Amino acid sequence: MAIPTSRTKEKGEIRINEDKCIGCGDCVSVCKDFSLELENGKVKVSSNSVFGCIACGHCMAICPSDAIEIHGRTLSPEDMFELPPLERTSSYDQLLSLYRKRRSVREFVEKEIEPEIIDKIIDAAKTAPMGLPPSDVNLLVIDSKDKVRAFAAEFCEYLEGMKWFVSDWFLTIMRPFWGKENDELFREFVKPLFRIYPGEMKKGVNVVNYDAPLAIYFYGSPYTDPADPIVAATAAMYAAESLGLGTCMLGAIHPLIQNGKKARKFREKYNIRYKSREGLFVIFGYPAVKYRKGIKRTFASVTTIN
Ligand SMILES: Cc1cc2nc3c(=O)[nH]c(=O)nc-3n(C[C@H](O)[C@H](O)[C@H](O)COP(=O)(O)O)c2cc1C
Ligand code: SF4
Ligand code: SF4
């Protein structure tokens, strides 16, 4: 048995070419599954493996002599590539400038996003770390303004059939189960959305996803680490920013399409393959606004252990 994901339930198969192995031990150091050990100056598969090879690929990535190969769990030696030279990676200053200039953008010019740009965003997001390889993040790509708007309109219709979810009687019943903070959030944040989203849509104003020319939904599977879709969405967002696009994360849709029959039907209509604990929409487009100032932000707390 190996750690299961929606994509694979097998272990990675470790193949060692003893003739090429110089016994440096680098692969042994980076294998946190303890799948590898050195014996008589050569690496071999150990009997102390914790989960079975998870196919993280670290051993292949570090080996100086291509002496180790991993096959299975969606990985193979063909997935390895030469690293770009160090001077081509961005500096802290460049990265910080990108982070600091980003603002949530919800106003877009009338221009669709070129398929090559969408590919670039997705390719960059694929590099995101994941709880456990292979990534169990799924993407729904809505790649035109018309499709994005149609999705929002359908979501509004769906919300109108779900009003009981934010009714006083339901929230009162749920309060002992989900607690005071959730109750406050539902009453003060979620409930107004049920009114504002469809209400504005009827006036022709789309505040669900702002008629963006591109929306991508990042979501998991029943196996996914809940953080994974969010980590991937963040990578996509910054990649898009580096390509000159404006972006905005949208957190309100995902939790409202998880539970119940109507939610399942809605997901099925859009080929959303799973319900999942966490998920996030990101919208992208060429910005119609230009922010002139950055905004200093703070964390709720930063505590260092003595
Ligand atoms: C997880 C998450 C969910 C968000 N959901 C929404 C949303 O549903 N609709 C929206 O207009 N903005 C949404 N935003 C954008 C925030 O409102 C925005 O990040 C915040 O106001 C700060 O502005 P800034 O991104 O320009 O710094 C979301 C942002 C995050 C990180
Ligand atoms: S792929 Fe990862 S888990 Fe498997 S042997 Fe290599 S380092 Fe260990
Ligand atoms: S990193 Fe490569 S050369 Fe070094 S011990 Fe492992 S397999 Fe052998």
mmCIF file of C-alpha atoms and ligand atoms in Angstrom:
data_model
loop_
_atom_site.group_PDB
_atom_site.id
_atom_site.type_symbol
_atom_site.label_atom_id
_atom_site.label_comp_id
_atom_site.label_asym_id
_atom_site.label_seq_id
_atom_site.Cartn_x
_atom_site.Cartn_y
_atom_site.Cartn_z
ATOM 1 C CA MET A 1 0.000 0.000 0.000
ATOM 2 C CA ALA A 2 1.120 3.576 -0.587
ATOM 3 C CA ILE A 3 -0.347 6.951 0.388
ATOM 4 C CA PRO A 4 -3.456 7.251 -1.815
ATOM 5 C CA THR A 5 -4.416 10.277 -3.903
ATOM 6 C CA SER A 6 -7.163 10.618 -6.518
ATOM 7 C CA ARG A 7 -4.534 10.016 -9.238
ATOM 8 C CA THR A 8 -2.571 7.073 -7.914
ATOM 9 C CA LYS A 9 -2.516 4.567 -5.127
ATOM 10 C CA GLU A 10 0.812 2.964 -5.995
ATOM 11 C CA LYS A 11 4.299 3.462 -4.601
ATOM 12 C CA GLY A 12 7.097 4.852 -6.698
ATOM 13 C CA GLU A 13 9.378 2.175 -8.098
ATOM 14 C CA ILE A 14 13.036 2.906 -7.321
ATOM 15 C CA ARG A 15 15.571 1.783 -9.941
ATOM 16 C CA ILE A 16 19.269 2.094 -9.157
ATOM 17 C CA ASN A 17 22.132 1.803 -11.607
ATOM 18 C CA GLU A 18 24.939 0.601 -9.339
ATOM 19 C CA ASP A 19 27.575 1.102 -12.037
ATOM 20 C CA LYS A 20 26.796 4.834 -12.149
ATOM 21 C CA CYS A 21 26.402 5.339 -8.363
ATOM 22 C CA ILE A 22 29.422 7.069 -6.786
ATOM 23 C CA GLY A 23 28.119 6.586 -3.236
ATOM 24 C CA CYS A 24 27.873 10.301 -2.380
ATOM 25 C CA GLY A 25 24.799 9.698 -0.208
ATOM 26 C CA ASP A 26 22.990 12.854 -1.360
ATOM 27 C CA CYS A 27 19.863 10.927 -2.329
ATOM 28 C CA VAL A 28 19.851 9.211 1.071
ATOM 29 C CA SER A 29 19.949 12.601 2.856
ATOM 30 C CA VAL A 30 17.028 14.085 0.918
ATOM 31 C CA CYS A 31 14.755 11.043 1.026
ATOM 32 C CA LYS A 32 12.471 11.744 3.985
ATOM 33 C CA ASP A 33 10.703 8.441 3.446
ATOM 34 C CA PHE A 34 13.938 6.633 4.456
ATOM 35 C CA SER A 35 13.549 4.569 1.283
ATOM 36 C CA LEU A 36 17.289 4.649 0.554
ATOM 37 C CA GLU A 37 20.487 3.674 2.344
ATOM 38 C CA LEU A 38 24.150 3.299 1.566
ATOM 39 C CA GLU A 39 25.822 -0.078 1.694
ATOM 40 C CA ASN A 40 29.414 -0.713 0.722
ATOM 41 C CA GLY A 41 29.638 2.664 -0.993
ATOM 42 C CA LYS A 42 26.535 2.145 -3.135
ATOM 43 C CA VAL A 43 22.965 3.221 -2.639
ATOM 44 C CA LYS A 44 20.284 0.572 -2.228
ATOM 45 C CA VAL A 45 16.576 0.405 -1.426
ATOM 46 C CA SER A 46 16.175 0.228 2.342
ATOM 47 C CA SER A 47 13.747 -1.805 4.368
ATOM 48 C CA ASN A 48 12.904 1.183 6.627
ATOM 49 C CA SER A 49 10.585 3.005 4.246
ATOM 50 C CA VAL A 50 7.854 4.869 6.138
ATOM 51 C CA PHE A 51 5.086 5.158 3.519
ATOM 52 C CA GLY A 52 6.676 3.641 0.447
ATOM 53 C CA CYS A 53 8.358 5.915 -2.115
ATOM 54 C CA ILE A 54 6.069 8.927 -2.585
ATOM 55 C CA ALA A 55 7.779 9.840 -5.889
ATOM 56 C CA CYS A 56 8.828 13.284 -4.730
ATOM 57 C CA GLY A 57 11.711 12.901 -7.203
ATOM 58 C CA HIS A 58 14.258 14.505 -4.876
ATOM 59 C CA CYS A 59 16.711 11.632 -5.277
ATOM 60 C CA MET A 60 16.642 11.959 -9.099
ATOM 61 C CA ALA A 61 16.899 15.744 -8.843
ATOM 62 C CA ILE A 62 20.006 15.653 -6.648
ATOM 63 C CA CYS A 63 21.960 12.695 -8.045
ATOM 64 C CA PRO A 64 25.173 13.928 -9.724
ATOM 65 C CA SER A 65 25.453 10.858 -11.949
ATOM 66 C CA ASP A 66 21.895 9.963 -13.048
ATOM 67 C CA ALA A 67 22.216 6.736 -11.098
ATOM 68 C CA ILE A 68 18.699 6.633 -9.681
ATOM 69 C CA GLU A 69 15.332 6.588 -11.405
ATOM 70 C CA ILE A 70 11.807 6.707 -10.039
ATOM 71 C CA HIS A 71 8.975 5.239 -12.056
ATOM 72 C CA GLY A 72 5.291 5.346 -11.165
ATOM 73 C CA ARG A 73 2.973 7.541 -9.117
ATOM 74 C CA THR A 74 2.831 9.667 -12.332
ATOM 75 C CA LEU A 75 6.598 10.351 -12.241
ATOM 76 C CA SER A 76 9.352 9.165 -14.581
ATOM 77 C CA PRO A 77 12.886 10.289 -15.547
ATOM 78 C CA GLU A 78 11.348 12.117 -18.539
ATOM 79 C CA ASP A 79 9.930 14.642 -16.066
ATOM 80 C CA MET A 80 13.405 15.892 -15.131
ATOM 81 C CA PHE A 81 14.768 19.030 -16.794
ATOM 82 C CA GLU A 82 17.903 21.170 -16.568
ATOM 83 C CA LEU A 83 17.611 24.075 -14.137
ATOM 84 C CA PRO A 84 17.853 27.634 -15.476
ATOM 85 C CA PRO A 85 21.050 29.468 -14.502
ATOM 86 C CA LEU A 86 20.889 31.101 -11.067
ATOM 87 C CA GLU A 87 21.147 34.614 -12.492
ATOM 88 C CA ARG A 88 17.824 34.091 -14.288
ATOM 89 C CA THR A 89 15.874 33.566 -11.060
ATOM 90 C CA SER A 90 14.295 36.743 -9.691
ATOM 91 C CA SER A 91 15.974 38.640 -6.878
ATOM 92 C CA TYR A 92 14.279 39.445 -3.570
ATOM 93 C CA ASP A 93 13.895 43.062 -4.695
ATOM 94 C CA GLN A 94 12.222 42.047 -7.949
ATOM 95 C CA LEU A 95 9.928 39.634 -6.166
ATOM 96 C CA LEU A 96 9.058 42.136 -3.449
ATOM 97 C CA SER A 97 8.261 44.790 -6.081
ATOM 98 C CA LEU A 98 5.868 42.355 -7.765
ATOM 99 C CA TYR A 99 4.227 41.523 -4.426
ATOM 100 C CA ARG A 100 3.975 45.171 -3.412
ATOM 101 C CA LYS A 101 2.513 46.436 -6.655
ATOM 102 C CA ARG A 102 -0.264 43.841 -6.667
ATOM 103 C CA ARG A 103 -3.757 45.063 -5.856
ATOM 104 C CA SER A 104 -6.922 43.095 -6.285
ATOM 105 C CA VAL A 105 -8.173 44.164 -9.706
ATOM 106 C CA ARG A 106 -11.842 43.831 -10.608
ATOM 107 C CA GLU A 107 -11.984 46.219 -13.570
ATOM 108 C CA PHE A 108 -10.786 44.883 -16.891
ATOM 109 C CA VAL A 109 -10.387 46.205 -20.433
ATOM 110 C CA GLU A 110 -12.317 44.516 -23.251
ATOM 111 C CA LYS A 111 -9.614 42.082 -24.223
ATOM 112 C CA GLU A 112 -9.612 38.304 -24.031
ATOM 113 C CA ILE A 113 -6.536 36.579 -22.645
ATOM 114 C CA GLU A 114 -4.417 34.814 -25.241
ATOM 115 C CA PRO A 115 -4.311 30.994 -24.896
ATOM 116 C CA GLU A 116 -0.474 31.131 -24.643
ATOM 117 C CA ILE A 117 -0.787 33.425 -21.634
ATOM 118 C CA ILE A 118 -3.285 31.071 -19.995
ATOM 119 C CA ASP A 119 -0.843 28.199 -20.594
ATOM 120 C CA LYS A 120 1.956 30.227 -19.020
ATOM 121 C CA ILE A 121 -0.114 30.926 -15.917
ATOM 122 C CA ILE A 122 -1.037 27.260 -15.541
ATOM 123 C CA ASP A 123 2.540 26.091 -16.213
ATOM 124 C CA ALA A 124 3.827 28.385 -13.469
ATOM 125 C CA ALA A 125 1.122 27.241 -11.043
ATOM 126 C CA LYS A 126 2.067 23.596 -11.660
ATOM 127 C CA THR A 127 5.363 24.278 -9.881
ATOM 128 C CA ALA A 128 3.539 24.996 -6.601
ATOM 129 C CA PRO A 129 4.428 22.768 -3.680
ATOM 130 C CA MET A 130 1.797 20.239 -2.615
ATOM 131 C CA GLY A 131 1.154 18.308 0.578
ATOM 132 C CA LEU A 132 2.131 15.116 -1.146
ATOM 133 C CA PRO A 133 2.981 14.403 -4.760
ATOM 134 C CA PRO A 134 1.470 14.018 -7.267
ATOM 135 C CA SER A 135 -0.593 17.198 -6.972
ATOM 136 C CA ASP A 136 -4.236 16.506 -6.301
ATOM 137 C CA VAL A 137 -5.298 19.992 -7.367
ATOM 138 C CA ASN A 138 -7.913 20.272 -10.130
ATOM 139 C CA LEU A 139 -8.491 23.314 -12.312
ATOM 140 C CA LEU A 140 -11.646 24.550 -13.990
ATOM 141 C CA VAL A 141 -10.674 27.121 -16.627
ATOM 142 C CA ILE A 142 -13.363 29.572 -17.744
ATOM 143 C CA ASP A 143 -11.617 31.283 -20.606
ATOM 144 C CA SER A 144 -13.772 34.088 -21.963
ATOM 145 C CA LYS A 145 -15.773 36.994 -20.631
ATOM 146 C CA ASP A 146 -19.016 35.476 -21.948
ATOM 147 C CA LYS A 147 -18.369 32.161 -20.223
ATOM 148 C CA VAL A 148 -17.341 33.890 -16.987
ATOM 149 C CA ARG A 149 -20.526 35.955 -17.003
ATOM 150 C CA ALA A 150 -22.707 32.940 -17.838
ATOM 151 C CA PHE A 151 -21.135 31.087 -14.914
ATOM 152 C CA ALA A 152 -21.881 34.007 -12.583
ATOM 153 C CA ALA A 153 -25.485 34.268 -13.815
ATOM 154 C CA GLU A 154 -26.032 30.565 -13.209
ATOM 155 C CA PHE A 155 -24.422 30.826 -9.784
ATOM 156 C CA CYS A 156 -26.853 33.652 -8.900
ATOM 157 C CA GLU A 157 -29.820 31.546 -10.009
ATOM 158 C CA TYR A 158 -28.484 28.690 -7.918
ATOM 159 C CA LEU A 159 -28.136 30.987 -4.871
ATOM 160 C CA GLU A 160 -31.757 32.046 -5.202
ATOM 161 C CA GLY A 161 -32.757 28.417 -4.707
ATOM 162 C CA MET A 162 -30.514 28.143 -1.625
ATOM 163 C CA LYS A 163 -31.816 31.055 0.450
ATOM 164 C CA TRP A 164 -32.819 28.710 3.287
ATOM 165 C CA PHE A 165 -29.083 28.278 3.900
ATOM 166 C CA VAL A 166 -28.884 31.803 5.361
ATOM 167 C CA SER A 167 -32.403 31.951 6.814
ATOM 168 C CA ASP A 168 -32.749 32.924 10.481
ATOM 169 C CA TRP A 169 -34.191 29.558 11.478
ATOM 170 C CA PHE A 170 -31.327 27.610 9.848
ATOM 171 C CA LEU A 171 -28.604 29.860 11.288
ATOM 172 C CA THR A 172 -30.180 29.591 14.753
ATOM 173 C CA ILE A 173 -30.240 25.778 14.517
ATOM 174 C CA MET A 174 -26.619 25.675 13.302
ATOM 175 C CA ARG A 175 -25.122 28.113 15.825
ATOM 176 C CA PRO A 176 -24.503 25.497 18.569
ATOM 177 C CA PHE A 177 -22.804 23.231 15.985
ATOM 178 C CA TRP A 178 -20.576 25.675 14.152
ATOM 179 C CA GLY A 179 -20.052 28.252 16.935
ATOM 180 C CA LYS A 180 -20.362 31.973 17.545
ATOM 181 C CA GLU A 181 -17.683 33.088 15.064
ATOM 182 C CA ASN A 182 -19.252 31.173 12.164
ATOM 183 C CA ASP A 183 -22.673 32.447 13.120
ATOM 184 C CA GLU A 184 -21.377 36.022 13.018
ATOM 185 C CA LEU A 185 -19.654 35.405 9.674
ATOM 186 C CA PHE A 186 -22.780 33.914 8.125
ATOM 187 C CA ARG A 187 -25.059 36.687 9.340
ATOM 188 C CA GLU A 188 -22.742 39.593 8.527
ATOM 189 C CA PHE A 189 -20.930 38.364 5.401
ATOM 190 C CA VAL A 190 -22.551 35.334 3.741
ATOM 191 C CA LYS A 191 -26.202 36.323 4.144
ATOM 192 C CA PRO A 192 -25.808 39.712 2.394
ATOM 193 C CA LEU A 193 -24.076 37.945 -0.529
ATOM 194 C CA PHE A 194 -27.243 35.943 -1.188
ATOM 195 C CA ARG A 195 -29.019 39.265 -1.713
ATOM 196 C CA ILE A 196 -26.270 41.292 -3.408
ATOM 197 C CA TYR A 197 -25.015 38.743 -5.966
ATOM 198 C CA PRO A 198 -28.416 37.970 -7.602
ATOM 199 C CA GLY A 199 -29.764 41.483 -6.955
ATOM 200 C CA GLU A 200 -26.877 43.175 -8.787
ATOM 201 C CA MET A 201 -26.921 40.572 -11.552
ATOM 202 C CA LYS A 202 -30.559 41.437 -12.262
ATOM 203 C CA LYS A 203 -29.444 45.043 -12.741
ATOM 204 C CA GLY A 204 -26.769 43.814 -15.166
ATOM 205 C CA VAL A 205 -23.876 44.235 -12.711
ATOM 206 C CA ASN A 206 -21.749 41.163 -12.100
ATOM 207 C CA VAL A 207 -20.109 41.327 -8.662
ATOM 208 C CA VAL A 208 -19.606 37.543 -8.509
ATOM 209 C CA ASN A 209 -16.629 37.438 -10.869
ATOM 210 C CA TYR A 210 -16.709 40.935 -12.383
ATOM 211 C CA ASP A 211 -16.996 39.869 -16.074
ATOM 212 C CA ALA A 212 -13.298 39.012 -16.114
ATOM 213 C CA PRO A 213 -12.003 37.476 -19.364
ATOM 214 C CA LEU A 214 -10.577 34.546 -17.397
ATOM 215 C CA ALA A 215 -11.485 32.746 -14.191
ATOM 216 C CA ILE A 216 -9.748 29.654 -12.889
ATOM 217 C CA TYR A 217 -11.159 27.558 -10.064
ATOM 218 C CA PHE A 218 -8.552 25.652 -8.047
ATOM 219 C CA TYR A 219 -10.039 22.807 -6.010
ATOM 220 C CA GLY A 220 -9.054 19.511 -4.473
ATOM 221 C CA SER A 221 -10.343 15.977 -4.158
ATOM 222 C CA PRO A 222 -11.345 14.055 -1.034
ATOM 223 C CA TYR A 223 -7.639 13.195 -0.663
ATOM 224 C CA THR A 224 -6.101 16.641 -1.192
ATOM 225 C CA ASP A 225 -4.359 18.558 1.550
ATOM 226 C CA PRO A 226 -6.827 21.462 1.952
ATOM 227 C CA ALA A 227 -4.041 24.014 1.544
ATOM 228 C CA ASP A 228 -2.929 22.723 -1.879
ATOM 229 C CA PRO A 229 -5.510 24.491 -4.097
ATOM 230 C CA ILE A 230 -4.811 27.767 -2.294
ATOM 231 C CA VAL A 231 -1.056 27.435 -2.694
ATOM 232 C CA ALA A 232 -1.470 26.718 -6.430
ATOM 233 C CA ALA A 233 -3.918 29.606 -6.869
ATOM 234 C CA THR A 234 -1.410 31.962 -5.253
ATOM 235 C CA ALA A 235 1.346 30.815 -7.600
ATOM 236 C CA ALA A 236 -0.987 31.381 -10.575
ATOM 237 C CA MET A 237 -1.908 34.819 -9.316
ATOM 238 C CA TYR A 238 1.686 36.019 -9.059
ATOM 239 C CA ALA A 239 2.607 34.456 -12.409
ATOM 240 C CA ALA A 240 -0.247 36.395 -14.004
ATOM 241 C CA GLU A 241 0.858 39.599 -12.273
ATOM 242 C CA SER A 242 4.353 39.118 -13.719
ATOM 243 C CA LEU A 243 2.730 38.897 -17.179
ATOM 244 C CA GLY A 244 1.030 42.275 -16.739
ATOM 245 C CA LEU A 245 -2.414 40.972 -15.813
ATOM 246 C CA GLY A 246 -4.595 42.156 -12.962
ATOM 247 C CA THR A 247 -5.954 39.474 -10.656
ATOM 248 C CA CYS A 248 -8.354 38.960 -7.800
ATOM 249 C CA MET A 249 -8.973 35.932 -5.601
ATOM 250 C CA LEU A 250 -12.637 35.073 -5.040
ATOM 251 C CA GLY A 251 -13.379 33.061 -1.940
ATOM 252 C CA ALA A 252 -17.152 33.225 -1.805
ATOM 253 C CA ILE A 253 -18.130 30.760 -4.543
ATOM 254 C CA HIS A 254 -16.328 27.632 -3.395
ATOM 255 C CA PRO A 255 -17.940 27.119 0.054
ATOM 256 C CA LEU A 256 -21.394 27.696 -1.392
ATOM 257 C CA ILE A 257 -21.160 24.916 -3.996
ATOM 258 C CA GLN A 258 -20.074 22.117 -1.672
ATOM 259 C CA ASN A 259 -23.084 20.728 0.156
ATOM 260 C CA GLY A 260 -26.402 19.305 -0.925
ATOM 261 C CA LYS A 261 -28.050 17.996 -4.079
ATOM 262 C CA LYS A 262 -28.290 21.352 -5.838
ATOM 263 C CA ALA A 263 -24.597 21.997 -5.219
ATOM 264 C CA ARG A 264 -23.770 18.601 -6.721
ATOM 265 C CA LYS A 265 -25.854 19.362 -9.809
ATOM 266 C CA PHE A 266 -24.158 22.733 -10.158
ATOM 267 C CA ARG A 267 -20.714 21.115 -9.909
ATOM 268 C CA GLU A 268 -21.669 18.422 -12.402
ATOM 269 C CA LYS A 269 -22.844 20.987 -14.930
ATOM 270 C CA TYR A 270 -19.374 22.570 -14.900
ATOM 271 C CA ASN A 271 -17.453 19.298 -14.758
ATOM 272 C CA ILE A 272 -16.177 20.134 -11.292
ATOM 273 C CA ARG A 273 -15.010 16.668 -10.410
ATOM 274 C CA TYR A 274 -15.084 16.740 -6.620
ATOM 275 C CA LYS A 275 -16.388 18.548 -3.634
ATOM 276 C CA SER A 276 -13.377 19.572 -1.576
ATOM 277 C CA ARG A 277 -12.567 21.166 1.753
ATOM 278 C CA GLU A 278 -10.854 24.183 0.270
ATOM 279 C CA GLY A 279 -10.962 25.777 -3.145
ATOM 280 C CA LEU A 280 -10.512 29.208 -4.635
ATOM 281 C CA PHE A 281 -11.426 31.094 -7.793
ATOM 282 C CA VAL A 282 -8.961 33.576 -9.238
ATOM 283 C CA ILE A 283 -10.006 36.044 -11.932
ATOM 284 C CA PHE A 284 -7.539 37.478 -14.423
ATOM 285 C CA GLY A 285 -7.619 40.219 -17.030
ATOM 286 C CA TYR A 286 -5.814 43.189 -18.506
ATOM 287 C CA PRO A 287 -6.459 45.902 -15.923
ATOM 288 C CA ALA A 288 -8.579 48.941 -16.728
ATOM 289 C CA VAL A 289 -7.332 50.709 -13.602
ATOM 290 C CA LYS A 290 -3.894 51.718 -12.398
ATOM 291 C CA TYR A 291 -3.178 52.042 -8.692
ATOM 292 C CA ARG A 292 -0.765 54.867 -7.915
ATOM 293 C CA LYS A 293 0.157 53.901 -4.373
ATOM 294 C CA GLY A 294 0.947 50.712 -2.523
ATOM 295 C CA ILE A 295 -0.663 49.861 0.798
ATOM 296 C CA LYS A 296 1.347 48.767 3.833
ATOM 297 C CA ARG A 297 -0.173 45.591 5.240
ATOM 298 C CA THR A 298 0.264 43.879 8.608
ATOM 299 C CA PHE A 299 -0.336 40.402 9.990
ATOM 300 C CA ALA A 300 -2.713 39.810 12.881
ATOM 301 C CA SER A 301 0.305 38.731 14.898
ATOM 302 C CA VAL A 302 3.891 37.660 14.474
ATOM 303 C CA THR A 303 5.159 35.881 17.561
ATOM 304 C CA THR A 304 8.585 34.390 18.023
ATOM 305 C CA ILE A 305 9.114 31.599 20.487
ATOM 306 C CA ASN A 306 11.759 32.454 23.102
HETATM 307 C C1 LIG B 1 -8.988 34.068 0.086
HETATM 308 C C2 LIG B 1 -9.482 35.336 -0.537
HETATM 309 C C3 LIG B 1 -10.808 35.458 -0.921
HETATM 310 C C4 LIG B 1 -11.275 36.622 -1.525
HETATM 311 N N1 LIG B 1 -12.574 36.685 -1.963
HETATM 312 C C5 LIG B 1 -13.006 37.777 -2.639
HETATM 313 C C6 LIG B 1 -14.328 37.804 -3.214
HETATM 314 O O1 LIG B 1 -15.094 36.821 -3.131
HETATM 315 N N2 LIG B 1 -14.707 38.896 -3.909
HETATM 316 C C7 LIG B 1 -13.884 39.982 -4.038
HETATM 317 O O2 LIG B 1 -14.294 40.952 -4.678
HETATM 318 N N3 LIG B 1 -12.632 39.993 -3.516
HETATM 319 C C8 LIG B 1 -12.169 38.907 -2.824
HETATM 320 N N4 LIG B 1 -10.880 38.869 -2.336
HETATM 321 C C9 LIG B 1 -10.011 40.034 -2.480
HETATM 322 C C10 LIG B 1 -9.887 40.808 -1.180
HETATM 323 O O3 LIG B 1 -11.051 41.554 -0.943
HETATM 324 C C11 LIG B 1 -8.657 41.726 -1.265
HETATM 325 O O4 LIG B 1 -7.509 40.906 -1.339
HETATM 326 C C12 LIG B 1 -8.550 42.632 -0.049
HETATM 327 O O5 LIG B 1 -9.615 43.554 -0.042
HETATM 328 C C13 LIG B 1 -7.234 43.392 -0.031
HETATM 329 O O6 LIG B 1 -7.020 44.114 -1.210
HETATM 330 P P1 LIG B 1 -5.690 43.877 -2.070
HETATM 331 O O7 LIG B 1 -5.727 42.444 -2.579
HETATM 332 O O8 LIG B 1 -5.783 44.878 -3.179
HETATM 333 O O9 LIG B 1 -4.528 44.100 -1.154
HETATM 334 C C14 LIG B 1 -10.393 37.712 -1.714
HETATM 335 C C15 LIG B 1 -9.063 37.602 -1.325
HETATM 336 C C16 LIG B 1 -8.604 36.417 -0.747
HETATM 337 C C17 LIG B 1 -7.158 36.293 -0.359
HETATM 338 S S1 SF4 B 2 11.365 9.767 -4.962
HETATM 339 FE FE1 SF4 B 2 11.413 10.728 -2.954
HETATM 340 S S2 SF4 B 2 10.527 9.176 -1.604
HETATM 341 FE FE2 SF4 B 2 11.095 8.098 -3.485
HETATM 342 S S3 SF4 B 2 13.144 7.329 -3.101
HETATM 343 FE FE3 SF4 B 2 13.382 9.311 -4.129
HETATM 344 S S4 SF4 B 2 13.596 10.792 -2.455
HETATM 345 FE FE4 SF4 B 2 12.756 8.899 -1.567
HETATM 346 S S1 SF4 B 3 22.873 10.593 -5.230
HETATM 347 FE FE1 SF4 B 3 23.293 9.238 -6.962
HETATM 348 S S2 SF4 B 3 25.466 8.861 -6.848
HETATM 349 FE FE2 SF4 B 3 24.889 9.692 -4.843
HETATM 350 S S3 SF4 B 3 24.452 7.876 -3.607
HETATM 351 FE FE3 SF4 B 3 22.527 8.494 -4.520
HETATM 352 S S4 SF4 B 3 22.368 7.291 -6.422
HETATM 353 FE FE4 SF4 B 3 24.485 7.177 -5.733
#
